[in-house]
Coordinates of C-alpha atoms and ligand atoms in Angstrom, one line a residue:
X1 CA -56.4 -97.5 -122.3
X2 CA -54.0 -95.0 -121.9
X3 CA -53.9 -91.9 -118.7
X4 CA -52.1 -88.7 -119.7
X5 CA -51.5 -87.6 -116.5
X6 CA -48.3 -85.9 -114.3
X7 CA -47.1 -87.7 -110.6
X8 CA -48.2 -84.4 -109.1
X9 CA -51.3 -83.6 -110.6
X10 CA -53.8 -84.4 -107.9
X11 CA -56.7 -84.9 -109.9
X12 CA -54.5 -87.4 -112.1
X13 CA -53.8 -89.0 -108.9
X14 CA -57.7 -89.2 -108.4
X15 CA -58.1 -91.3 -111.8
X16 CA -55.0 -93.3 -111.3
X17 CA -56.6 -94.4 -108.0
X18 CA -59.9 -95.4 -109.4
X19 CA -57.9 -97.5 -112.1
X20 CA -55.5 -98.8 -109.5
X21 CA -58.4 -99.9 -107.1
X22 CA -60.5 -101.7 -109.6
X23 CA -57.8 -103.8 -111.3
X24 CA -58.2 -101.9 -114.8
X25 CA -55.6 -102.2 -116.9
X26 CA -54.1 -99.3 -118.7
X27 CA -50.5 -97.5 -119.4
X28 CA -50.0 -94.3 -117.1
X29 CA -47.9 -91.7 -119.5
X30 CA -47.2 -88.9 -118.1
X31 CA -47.6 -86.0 -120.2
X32 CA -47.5 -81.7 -118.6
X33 CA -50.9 -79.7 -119.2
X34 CA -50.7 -78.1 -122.8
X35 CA -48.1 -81.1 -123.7
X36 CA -48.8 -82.7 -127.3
X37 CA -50.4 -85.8 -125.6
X38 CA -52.8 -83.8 -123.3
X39 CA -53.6 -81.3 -126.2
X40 CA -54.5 -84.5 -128.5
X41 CA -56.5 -85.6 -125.9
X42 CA -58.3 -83.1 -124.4
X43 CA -59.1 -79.7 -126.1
X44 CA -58.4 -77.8 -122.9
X45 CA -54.7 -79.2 -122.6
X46 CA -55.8 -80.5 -119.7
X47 CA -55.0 -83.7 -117.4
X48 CA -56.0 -85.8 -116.5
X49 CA -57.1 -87.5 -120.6
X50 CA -57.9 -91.1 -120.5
X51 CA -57.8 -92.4 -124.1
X52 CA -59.7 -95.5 -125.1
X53 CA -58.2 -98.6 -127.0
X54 CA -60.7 -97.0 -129.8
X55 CA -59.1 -93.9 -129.4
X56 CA -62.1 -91.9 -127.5
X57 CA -60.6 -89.5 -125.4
X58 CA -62.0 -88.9 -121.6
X59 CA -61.7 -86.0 -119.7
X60 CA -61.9 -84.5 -116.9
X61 CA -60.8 -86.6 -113.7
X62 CA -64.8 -86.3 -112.4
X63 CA -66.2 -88.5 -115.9
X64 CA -63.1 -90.5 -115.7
X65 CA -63.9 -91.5 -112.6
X66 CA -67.4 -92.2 -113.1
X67 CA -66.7 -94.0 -116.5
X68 CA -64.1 -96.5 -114.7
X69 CA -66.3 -96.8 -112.2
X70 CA -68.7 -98.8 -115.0
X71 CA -66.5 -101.5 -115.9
X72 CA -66.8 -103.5 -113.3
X73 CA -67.8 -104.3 -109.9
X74 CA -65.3 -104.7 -107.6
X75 CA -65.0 -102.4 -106.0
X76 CA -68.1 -100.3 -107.3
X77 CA -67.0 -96.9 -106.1
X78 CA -69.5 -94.8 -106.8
X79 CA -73.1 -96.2 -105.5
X80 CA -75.4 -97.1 -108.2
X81 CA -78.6 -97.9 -106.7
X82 CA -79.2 -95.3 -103.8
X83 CA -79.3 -92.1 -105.3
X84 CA -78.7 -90.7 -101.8
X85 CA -75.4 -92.8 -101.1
X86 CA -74.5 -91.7 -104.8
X87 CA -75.1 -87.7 -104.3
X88 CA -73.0 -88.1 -100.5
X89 CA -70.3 -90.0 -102.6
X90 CA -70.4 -87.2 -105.5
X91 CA -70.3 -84.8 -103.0
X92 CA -67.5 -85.8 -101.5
X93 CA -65.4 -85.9 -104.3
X94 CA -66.6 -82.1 -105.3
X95 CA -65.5 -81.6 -102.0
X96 CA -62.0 -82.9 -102.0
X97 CA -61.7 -81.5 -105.6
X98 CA -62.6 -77.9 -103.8
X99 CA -59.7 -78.4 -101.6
X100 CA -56.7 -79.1 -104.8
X101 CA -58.9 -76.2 -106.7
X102 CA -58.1 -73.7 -104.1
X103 CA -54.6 -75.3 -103.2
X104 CA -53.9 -74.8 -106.9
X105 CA -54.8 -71.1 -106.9
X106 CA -52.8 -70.4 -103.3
X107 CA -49.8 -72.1 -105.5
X108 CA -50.0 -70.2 -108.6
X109 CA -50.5 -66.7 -106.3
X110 CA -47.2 -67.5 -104.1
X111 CA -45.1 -67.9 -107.2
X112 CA -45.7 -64.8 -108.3
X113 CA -43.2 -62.0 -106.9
X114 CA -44.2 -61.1 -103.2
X115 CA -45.6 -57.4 -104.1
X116 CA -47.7 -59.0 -106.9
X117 CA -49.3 -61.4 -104.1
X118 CA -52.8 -60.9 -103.9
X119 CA -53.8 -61.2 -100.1
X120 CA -57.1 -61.2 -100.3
X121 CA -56.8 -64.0 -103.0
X122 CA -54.3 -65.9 -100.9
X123 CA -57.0 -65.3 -98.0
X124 CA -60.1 -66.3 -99.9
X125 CA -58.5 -69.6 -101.1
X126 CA -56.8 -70.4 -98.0
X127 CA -59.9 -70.5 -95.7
X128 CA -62.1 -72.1 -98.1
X129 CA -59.5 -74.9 -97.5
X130 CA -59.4 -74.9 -93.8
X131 CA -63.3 -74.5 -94.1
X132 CA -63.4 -77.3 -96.6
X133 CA -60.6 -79.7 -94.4
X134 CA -63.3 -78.9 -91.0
X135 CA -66.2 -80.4 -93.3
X136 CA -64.8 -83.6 -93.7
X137 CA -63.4 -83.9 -90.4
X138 CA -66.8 -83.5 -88.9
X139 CA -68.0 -85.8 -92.0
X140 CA -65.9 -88.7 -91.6
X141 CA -65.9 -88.4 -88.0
X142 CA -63.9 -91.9 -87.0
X143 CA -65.6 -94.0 -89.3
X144 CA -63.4 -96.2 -91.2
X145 CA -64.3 -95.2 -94.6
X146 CA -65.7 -91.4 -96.2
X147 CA -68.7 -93.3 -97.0
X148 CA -70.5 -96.5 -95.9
X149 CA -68.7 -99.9 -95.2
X150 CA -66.0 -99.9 -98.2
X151 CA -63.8 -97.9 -100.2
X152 CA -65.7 -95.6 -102.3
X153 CA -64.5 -92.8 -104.5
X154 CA -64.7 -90.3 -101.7
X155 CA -61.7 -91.9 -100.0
X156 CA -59.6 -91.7 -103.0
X157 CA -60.4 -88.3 -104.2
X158 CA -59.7 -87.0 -100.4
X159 CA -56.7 -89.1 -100.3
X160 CA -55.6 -87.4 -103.5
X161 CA -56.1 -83.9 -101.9
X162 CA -54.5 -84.3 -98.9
X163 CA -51.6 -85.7 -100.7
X164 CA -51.4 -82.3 -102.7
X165 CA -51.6 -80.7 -99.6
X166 CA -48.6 -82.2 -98.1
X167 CA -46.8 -81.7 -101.6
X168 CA -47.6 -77.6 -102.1
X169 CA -48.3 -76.8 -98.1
X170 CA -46.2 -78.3 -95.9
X171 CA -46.6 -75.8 -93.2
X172 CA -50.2 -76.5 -92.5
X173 CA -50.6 -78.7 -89.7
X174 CA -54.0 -80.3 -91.0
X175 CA -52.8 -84.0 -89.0
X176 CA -52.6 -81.9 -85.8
X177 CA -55.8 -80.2 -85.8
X178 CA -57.6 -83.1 -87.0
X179 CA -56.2 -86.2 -85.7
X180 CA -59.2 -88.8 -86.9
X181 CA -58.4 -87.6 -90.4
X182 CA -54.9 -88.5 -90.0
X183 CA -55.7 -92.0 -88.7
X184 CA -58.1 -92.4 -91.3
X185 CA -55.6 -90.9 -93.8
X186 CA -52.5 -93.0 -92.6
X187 CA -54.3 -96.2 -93.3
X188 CA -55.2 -94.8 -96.9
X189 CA -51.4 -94.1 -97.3
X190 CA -50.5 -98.0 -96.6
X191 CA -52.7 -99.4 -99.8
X192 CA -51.2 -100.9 -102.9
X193 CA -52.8 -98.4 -105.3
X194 CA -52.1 -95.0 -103.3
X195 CA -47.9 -96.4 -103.0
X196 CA -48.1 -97.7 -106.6
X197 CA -49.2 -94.1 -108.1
X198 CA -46.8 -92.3 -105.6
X199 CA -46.6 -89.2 -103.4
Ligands
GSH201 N1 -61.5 -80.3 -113.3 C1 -60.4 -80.9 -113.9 C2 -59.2 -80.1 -113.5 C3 -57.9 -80.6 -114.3 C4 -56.8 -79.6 -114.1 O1 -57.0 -78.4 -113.9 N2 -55.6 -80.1 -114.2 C5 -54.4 -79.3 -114.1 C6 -53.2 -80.0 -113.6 S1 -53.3 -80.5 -112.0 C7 -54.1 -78.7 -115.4 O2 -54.1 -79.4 -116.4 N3 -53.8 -77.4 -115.4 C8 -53.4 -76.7 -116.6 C9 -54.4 -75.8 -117.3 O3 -55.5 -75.6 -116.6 O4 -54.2 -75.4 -118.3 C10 -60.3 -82.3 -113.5 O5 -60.8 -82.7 -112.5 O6 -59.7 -83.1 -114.3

């Protein structure tokens, strides 16, 4: 199978990890959003695409995620059995995705020219991040892991956010107000698949 994805994109980031961490082989290409790969791929222009070895094309990061998830056990990521530990899992991800979604709009706003800047935008987007980075703070707490006693998808798609915070906001000093997160963080840093698909 084949990702179309960019180093940056966080949510290709998110689907790289999933592959990384469950030993499934596959070519990364890396392709921009409206290139001729993602546009063959996903209708939207999109990535991150996974194409098949049938030449099925996945998309968005969320089903490729879920789909990888299905081919095999180890680790399973995202709980199959307990609906509950499922939805937290889920949950966490839509969380972590909320966090690149508004970083992504704060980015697009600040390249425009400074009198096109719209605060209230910048404002809006901003503090649904802070809100968003308080949440799982107080969720993970100084647990090991986002959820249960292993990896699961939550840690990779909040690894993959924070990572795209560091990239497009430097200046916020999310390590210093939460410290736990940045223990738990730092130890995500150290693993094979989050140095293999870069920072
Ligand atoms: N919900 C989608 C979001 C994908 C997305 O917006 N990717 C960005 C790159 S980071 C993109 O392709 N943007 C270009 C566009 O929206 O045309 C996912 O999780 O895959």
């Amino acid at each position: 199978m084949r990702l179309i994805g960019t180093l940056t994109s966080p949510y290709a980031r998110k689907a790289r990890l999933v592959l990384l961490e469950k030993g499934i082989p596959h070519e990364f290409v890396i392709d921009l959003p409206q290139g001729n790969l993602a546009l063959q791929a996903n209708p939207m222009g999109r990535i991150p695409a996974l194409v098949l070895d049938d030449g099925f094309c996945v998309f968005d990061s969320a089903v490729i995620a879920d789909y990888a998830d299905t081919l095999n056990d180890d680790p399973v990521l995202i709980p199959r059995l307990d609906s509950r530990a499922r939805l937290r899992v889920k949950r966490w991800e839509a969380l972590a995705d909320g966090i690149v979604d508004s970083a992504v709009v704060v980015r697009t706003e600040r390249m425009r020219d400074g009198d096109k800047q719209d605060a209230a935008t910048l404002e809006l987007h901003n503090r649904a991040i802070s809100n968003a980075l308080d949440h799982a703070s107080s969720l993970l707490g100084k647990s090991e892991w986002c959820k249960g006693e292993s990896i699961t998808l939550a840690d990779l798609a909040l690894t993959s956010a924070l990572i795209y915070l560091d990239l497009r906001q430097p200046e916020r000093d999310w390590r210093g107000a939460y410290p736990d997160l940045a223990s738990w963080f730092a130890k995500m840093a150290r693993r094979e698949s989050v140095i293999a698909a870069g920072s």
